[in-house]
Amino acid sequence: MIDGKKTLFSGMQATGNLTLGNYLGALKNWVTLNEEYECFFCVVDEHSITVRQNPAELRKRSRDLLMLYIAAGLDPEKNCIYYQSHVSAHAELAWILNCYTYMGELSRMTQFKDKSAKHADNINAGLFTYPVLMAADILLFQADVVPVGIDQMQHLELTRDIANRFNGVYGDVFTIPEAYIGKVGAKIMSLQEPTKKMSKSDENANASIYLMDDMDTIMRKCKRAVTDSLAQIRYSEEQPGVKNLIDIYSACTGKTPAEVEREFDGKGYGDFKLAVGESVCSVLKPLQEEHARLAKDKAYVDQIIKNNAEKAGYYANKTLRKVQKKIGFPERVR
Ligand code: TYM
């Protein structure tokens, strides 16, 4: 609780090009929830280096991502938008929590299994302990709620297990966080292989809509989206391609899947895909325009980066000091 408000924490990696999945599964819900909670939105640059990054590119992408949070409608005066690497308490708490997390737990994480298969030449210890850093992110801010897409649920469950374990030994130190999963858009699938998650790292550029794609590209990708030969617009597991397009359209327009089915009853896939493309453009165009405007206002963005790192550091260090004391680290001499 901060000033009588519950706390919300979430973050995104600045690796690769952000997709419509990141937006509909996470960022969009952040904007909906931000009035209700005291919010911390982090650009998790420390998570990014579990796979090799080009330094200049990482720096640029991190800033782009921070501006995107603001462009999406998060007021940086009200929401604490900051870089993870500017608050050293993240790494410090992660070390401590490493000592309360089991190898067996970490080796069960599906994202670790997937990523180590993909980067077989660089299975580093950071990739393995990555979920502990994520737990530290969340627990540092005593977050009550963590809005994420479905793919992060396993990491969130682990966070709760670590927090409960720690509380079991030392008393009520951490708030146990709850995941917030949006009703639609929590798992946006690939446009080319709709049984697979839409992902930044997909090699097929037609599989993902990137947040910075121009409008023609978005329309083209929607038109090329894989469907089926059933020729009916139904929200059903048997039609994963159509179901995914309904999810996208629902999330972009606010209509329920049942309303979408009714709207397109008897219509063809061509018309439907066109409408899906237009709905995506109507969401991403203003986002891109606002991002471009912010990119020109260096002084304003710099000020936000500075102020919010201080604010995040204040709350994070409060928790860290409490943890250090509970564990038995010697007190600081003032
Ligand atoms: P990341 O950067 O992979 O993804 C950011 C957010 O986007 C969601 N997401 C999706 N949602 C729906 N459909 C998709 N296809 C899709 N792809 C991604 C993710 O679920 C996530 O919410 N480890 C996290 C970042 C992180 C974090 C945290 C999140 C670090 N610390 C603390 C919450 C709290 C990650 O790599 O997300």
Short mmCIF file of C-alpha atoms in Angstrom, two decimals, residues 36-328:
data_model
loop_
_atom_site.label_atom_id
_atom_site.label_comp_id
_atom_site.label_asym_id
_atom_site.label_seq_id
_atom_site.Cartn_x
_atom_site.Cartn_y
_atom_site.Cartn_z
CA GLU A 36 -6.77 2.38 -9.52
CA TYR A 37 -3.26 1.49 -8.30
CA GLU A 38 0.05 3.05 -7.36
CA CYS A 39 1.98 1.83 -10.41
CA PHE A 40 5.57 0.94 -11.23
CA PHE A 41 6.33 0.17 -14.87
CA CYS A 42 9.85 -0.97 -15.47
CA VAL A 43 11.95 -1.35 -18.62
CA VAL A 44 13.69 -4.55 -17.56
CA ASP A 45 17.04 -4.03 -19.27
CA GLU A 46 18.84 -6.36 -16.84
CA HIS A 47 16.66 -9.23 -18.01
CA SER A 48 17.65 -8.53 -21.61
CA ILE A 49 21.29 -9.50 -21.22
CA THR A 50 20.48 -13.16 -20.55
CA VAL A 51 20.88 -13.34 -24.32
CA ARG A 52 23.63 -11.42 -26.11
CA GLN A 53 22.75 -7.84 -27.02
CA ASN A 54 24.35 -5.21 -29.17
CA PRO A 55 25.08 -2.39 -26.64
CA ALA A 56 24.03 0.54 -28.84
CA GLU A 57 20.89 -1.26 -29.87
CA LEU A 58 19.97 -2.21 -26.30
CA ARG A 59 20.34 1.42 -25.22
CA LYS A 60 18.18 2.65 -28.08
CA ARG A 61 15.51 0.00 -27.66
CA SER A 62 15.33 0.63 -23.92
CA ARG A 63 14.64 4.30 -24.46
CA ASP A 64 12.14 3.53 -27.21
CA LEU A 65 10.33 1.19 -24.85
CA LEU A 66 10.22 3.73 -22.06
CA MET A 67 8.72 6.27 -24.47
CA LEU A 68 6.26 3.66 -25.67
CA TYR A 69 4.92 3.21 -22.14
CA ILE A 70 4.20 6.93 -22.07
CA ALA A 71 2.87 6.98 -25.64
CA ALA A 72 0.41 4.22 -24.73
CA GLY A 73 -1.21 6.58 -22.25
CA LEU A 74 0.66 6.10 -18.96
CA ASP A 75 1.17 9.48 -17.38
CA PRO A 76 4.78 9.55 -16.14
CA GLU A 77 3.86 12.07 -13.46
CA LYS A 78 1.46 9.59 -11.89
CA ASN A 79 3.11 6.29 -12.84
CA CYS A 80 6.67 5.43 -11.98
CA ILE A 81 8.22 4.57 -15.36
CA TYR A 82 11.91 3.72 -15.06
CA TYR A 83 14.87 1.53 -16.07
CA GLN A 84 15.65 -1.54 -13.96
CA SER A 85 19.41 -0.91 -14.20
CA HIS A 86 18.96 2.52 -12.55
CA VAL A 87 17.78 0.90 -9.32
CA SER A 88 20.47 -1.37 -7.92
CA ALA A 89 18.11 -2.88 -5.36
CA HIS A 90 16.74 -5.17 -8.12
CA ALA A 91 20.04 -7.01 -8.46
CA GLU A 92 20.67 -6.99 -4.71
CA LEU A 93 17.33 -8.53 -3.80
CA ALA A 94 17.69 -11.02 -6.65
CA TRP A 95 20.92 -12.29 -5.07
CA ILE A 96 19.22 -12.76 -1.73
CA LEU A 97 16.22 -14.53 -3.26
CA ASN A 98 18.56 -16.81 -5.22
CA CYS A 99 19.41 -18.29 -1.85
CA TYR A 100 15.73 -19.07 -1.24
CA THR A 101 15.01 -20.64 -4.63
CA TYR A 102 15.68 -24.25 -5.60
CA MET A 103 17.49 -25.47 -8.70
CA GLY A 104 14.62 -27.92 -9.25
CA GLU A 105 12.08 -25.09 -9.38
CA LEU A 106 14.10 -23.12 -11.89
CA SER A 107 14.78 -26.10 -14.12
CA ARG A 108 11.02 -26.62 -14.49
CA MET A 109 10.48 -23.17 -16.05
CA THR A 110 9.26 -23.65 -19.62
CA GLN A 111 10.76 -20.35 -20.77
CA PHE A 112 14.18 -21.51 -19.58
CA LYS A 113 13.77 -24.76 -21.48
CA ASP A 114 12.69 -22.94 -24.65
CA LYS A 115 15.39 -20.29 -24.49
CA SER A 116 18.19 -22.71 -23.71
CA ALA A 117 17.13 -24.79 -26.70
CA LYS A 118 17.21 -21.66 -28.86
CA HIS A 119 20.54 -20.37 -27.51
CA ALA A 120 22.34 -23.67 -27.00
CA ASP A 121 25.73 -21.95 -27.29
CA ASN A 122 24.99 -19.54 -24.41
CA ILE A 123 23.11 -21.27 -21.60
CA ASN A 124 24.38 -18.87 -18.94
CA ALA A 125 23.53 -18.80 -15.24
CA GLY A 126 21.54 -15.58 -15.74
CA LEU A 127 19.18 -17.34 -18.12
CA PHE A 128 18.61 -19.95 -15.42
CA THR A 129 18.05 -17.53 -12.53
CA TYR A 130 16.11 -14.99 -14.60
CA PRO A 131 12.79 -15.79 -12.82
CA VAL A 132 14.42 -14.89 -9.50
CA LEU A 133 15.25 -11.42 -10.81
CA MET A 134 11.64 -11.15 -11.93
CA ALA A 135 10.50 -12.15 -8.43
CA ALA A 136 12.79 -9.49 -6.97
CA ASP A 137 11.28 -6.86 -9.32
CA ILE A 138 7.80 -7.61 -8.09
CA LEU A 139 8.51 -8.16 -4.40
CA LEU A 140 10.66 -5.03 -4.03
CA PHE A 141 7.54 -2.93 -4.60
CA GLN A 142 5.28 -5.10 -2.44
CA ALA A 143 3.08 -5.40 -5.52
CA ASP A 144 -0.49 -6.53 -4.97
CA VAL A 145 -1.15 -7.03 -8.66
CA VAL A 146 0.99 -7.87 -11.69
CA PRO A 147 -0.67 -7.53 -15.10
CA VAL A 148 0.96 -9.94 -17.58
CA GLY A 149 0.15 -12.20 -20.52
CA ILE A 150 -0.45 -15.91 -19.95
CA ASP A 151 3.16 -16.83 -20.84
CA GLN A 152 4.42 -15.17 -17.63
CA MET A 153 2.06 -17.03 -15.29
CA GLN A 154 4.59 -19.71 -14.38
CA HIS A 155 7.12 -17.05 -13.33
CA LEU A 156 4.48 -15.36 -11.25
CA GLU A 157 3.57 -18.60 -9.48
CA LEU A 158 7.25 -19.04 -8.65
CA THR A 159 7.37 -15.48 -7.30
CA ARG A 160 4.50 -16.32 -4.97
CA ASP A 161 6.23 -19.52 -3.84
CA ILE A 162 9.48 -17.68 -3.09
CA ALA A 163 7.62 -14.92 -1.21
CA ASN A 164 5.63 -17.43 0.86
CA ARG A 165 8.79 -19.36 1.65
CA PHE A 166 10.60 -16.23 2.77
CA ASN A 167 7.62 -15.04 4.83
CA GLY A 168 7.42 -18.48 6.40
CA VAL A 169 10.91 -18.04 7.80
CA TYR A 170 11.00 -14.31 8.62
CA GLY A 171 7.39 -13.22 9.14
CA ASP A 172 5.31 -10.97 6.90
CA VAL A 173 8.00 -9.33 4.81
CA PHE A 174 6.55 -9.55 1.31
CA THR A 175 3.07 -8.93 -0.10
CA ILE A 176 1.97 -11.99 -2.05
CA PRO A 177 1.20 -10.74 -5.57
CA GLU A 178 -1.73 -11.74 -7.76
CA ALA A 179 -1.51 -11.97 -11.53
CA TYR A 180 -3.90 -9.90 -13.59
CA ILE A 181 -4.70 -11.54 -16.90
CA GLY A 182 -6.89 -9.59 -19.33
CA LYS A 183 -10.16 -11.14 -20.53
CA VAL A 184 -9.10 -10.89 -24.18
CA GLY A 185 -5.65 -10.68 -25.69
CA ALA A 186 -3.79 -12.55 -22.93
CA LYS A 187 -2.29 -14.87 -25.52
CA ILE A 188 -2.07 -13.48 -29.03
CA MET A 189 -0.95 -16.14 -31.48
CA SER A 190 1.27 -16.08 -34.55
CA LEU A 191 -0.55 -14.97 -37.71
CA GLN A 192 1.21 -17.70 -39.67
CA GLU A 193 1.09 -20.58 -37.17
CA PRO A 194 -1.86 -19.79 -34.91
CA THR A 195 -1.09 -22.58 -32.46
CA LYS A 196 2.15 -20.77 -31.53
CA LYS A 197 2.48 -17.57 -29.47
CA MET A 198 3.13 -14.32 -31.38
CA SER A 199 6.72 -13.61 -30.50
CA LYS A 200 9.36 -10.90 -31.01
CA SER A 201 11.87 -13.51 -32.04
CA ASP A 202 9.83 -15.22 -34.77
CA GLU A 203 11.92 -15.55 -37.90
CA ASN A 204 8.92 -15.14 -40.16
CA ALA A 205 8.20 -11.40 -40.22
CA ASN A 206 4.64 -12.07 -41.41
CA ALA A 207 3.90 -14.00 -38.22
CA SER A 208 3.96 -10.95 -35.95
CA ILE A 209 2.57 -7.44 -36.12
CA TYR A 210 5.20 -5.12 -34.70
CA LEU A 211 4.12 -2.02 -32.85
CA MET A 212 6.18 0.11 -35.21
CA ASP A 213 4.92 -1.49 -38.45
CA ASP A 214 3.50 1.04 -40.89
CA MET A 215 -0.20 0.84 -41.68
CA ASP A 216 0.27 -0.82 -45.12
CA THR A 217 2.40 -3.55 -43.54
CA ILE A 218 -0.22 -4.15 -40.85
CA MET A 219 -2.98 -4.47 -43.44
CA ARG A 220 -0.85 -6.80 -45.56
CA LYS A 221 0.02 -9.04 -42.61
CA CYS A 222 -3.64 -9.27 -41.58
CA LYS A 223 -4.69 -10.14 -45.13
CA ARG A 224 -2.10 -12.91 -45.22
CA ALA A 225 -3.03 -14.34 -41.83
CA VAL A 226 -3.55 -18.09 -41.93
CA THR A 227 -7.18 -19.18 -41.44
CA ASP A 228 -8.90 -22.41 -42.60
CA SER A 229 -11.35 -23.71 -45.16
CA LEU A 230 -14.44 -23.74 -42.93
CA ALA A 231 -15.56 -20.32 -44.15
CA GLN A 232 -17.27 -19.31 -40.90
CA ILE A 233 -16.28 -16.72 -38.33
CA ARG A 234 -16.62 -18.66 -35.10
CA TYR A 235 -14.74 -18.33 -31.81
CA SER A 236 -13.73 -21.97 -31.55
CA GLU A 237 -10.64 -24.03 -30.69
CA GLU A 238 -11.12 -25.86 -33.97
CA GLN A 239 -10.41 -22.62 -35.86
CA PRO A 240 -7.25 -21.28 -34.16
CA GLY A 241 -6.46 -18.76 -36.91
CA VAL A 242 -9.95 -17.25 -36.92
CA LYS A 243 -10.12 -17.36 -33.11
CA ASN A 244 -6.87 -15.42 -32.88
CA LEU A 245 -8.15 -12.78 -35.32
CA ILE A 246 -11.34 -12.48 -33.25
CA ASP A 247 -9.19 -12.02 -30.14
CA ILE A 248 -7.21 -9.26 -31.84
CA TYR A 249 -10.34 -7.55 -33.14
CA SER A 250 -12.05 -7.84 -29.74
CA ALA A 251 -9.08 -6.45 -27.89
CA CYS A 252 -8.73 -3.54 -30.33
CA THR A 253 -12.41 -2.61 -30.46
CA GLY A 254 -13.65 -3.58 -26.99
CA LYS A 255 -16.31 -5.87 -28.48
CA THR A 256 -16.82 -9.34 -27.01
CA PRO A 257 -16.06 -12.42 -29.16
CA ALA A 258 -19.81 -13.18 -29.28
CA GLU A 259 -20.50 -9.68 -30.64
CA VAL A 260 -17.79 -10.15 -33.24
CA GLU A 261 -19.31 -13.48 -34.34
CA ARG A 262 -22.67 -11.73 -34.80
CA GLU A 263 -21.14 -8.77 -36.63
CA PHE A 264 -19.48 -11.03 -39.20
CA ASP A 265 -22.16 -13.69 -39.45
CA GLY A 266 -22.38 -14.77 -43.08
CA LYS A 267 -19.45 -12.57 -44.14
CA GLY A 268 -16.27 -13.84 -45.79
CA TYR A 269 -12.72 -14.03 -44.42
CA GLY A 270 -11.59 -11.24 -46.76
CA ASP A 271 -13.97 -8.69 -45.22
CA PHE A 272 -13.16 -9.87 -41.73
CA LYS A 273 -9.39 -9.62 -42.19
CA LEU A 274 -9.78 -6.11 -43.57
CA ALA A 275 -11.73 -5.09 -40.48
CA VAL A 276 -9.15 -6.70 -38.20
CA GLY A 277 -6.35 -4.80 -39.97
CA GLU A 278 -8.23 -1.52 -39.67
CA SER A 279 -8.90 -2.08 -35.97
CA VAL A 280 -5.19 -2.71 -35.34
CA CYS A 281 -4.23 0.42 -37.32
CA SER A 282 -6.68 2.52 -35.33
CA VAL A 283 -4.92 1.46 -32.13
CA LEU A 284 -1.31 1.60 -33.31
CA LYS A 285 -1.38 4.81 -35.35
CA PRO A 286 -1.92 7.17 -32.39
CA LEU A 287 0.63 5.19 -30.39
CA GLN A 288 3.26 5.66 -33.09
CA GLU A 289 2.46 9.36 -33.48
CA GLU A 290 2.81 10.01 -29.78
CA HIS A 291 6.05 8.01 -29.69
CA ALA A 292 7.48 10.11 -32.53
CA ARG A 293 6.50 13.30 -30.70
CA LEU A 294 8.21 12.17 -27.50
CA ALA A 295 11.34 11.12 -29.36
CA LYS A 296 11.80 14.79 -30.27
CA ASP A 297 11.45 15.98 -26.68
CA LYS A 298 14.73 14.78 -25.19
CA ALA A 299 14.77 17.09 -22.18
CA TYR A 300 11.27 16.03 -21.08
CA VAL A 301 12.04 12.32 -21.35
CA ASP A 302 15.40 12.75 -19.56
CA GLN A 303 13.67 14.47 -16.67
CA ILE A 304 11.20 11.61 -16.35
CA ILE A 305 14.03 9.08 -16.35
CA LYS A 306 15.81 10.93 -13.57
CA ASN A 307 12.82 11.62 -11.33
CA ASN A 308 11.30 8.19 -11.63
CA ALA A 309 14.56 6.35 -10.95
CA GLU A 310 14.74 8.26 -7.67
CA LYS A 311 11.15 7.46 -6.79
CA ALA A 312 11.54 3.76 -7.64
CA GLY A 313 14.82 3.64 -5.72
CA TYR A 314 13.16 5.06 -2.64
CA TYR A 315 10.47 2.36 -2.44
CA ALA A 316 12.76 -0.46 -3.56
CA ASN A 317 15.38 0.37 -0.94
CA LYS A 318 12.77 0.48 1.78
CA THR A 319 11.94 -3.17 1.10
CA LEU A 320 15.57 -4.13 0.59
CA ARG A 321 16.61 -2.68 3.97
CA LYS A 322 13.78 -4.55 5.67
CA VAL A 323 14.89 -7.81 4.05
CA GLN A 324 18.55 -7.25 4.93
CA LYS A 325 17.62 -6.62 8.54
CA LYS A 326 15.44 -9.73 8.76
CA ILE A 327 18.21 -11.89 7.34
CA GLY A 328 20.73 -10.62 9.84
#
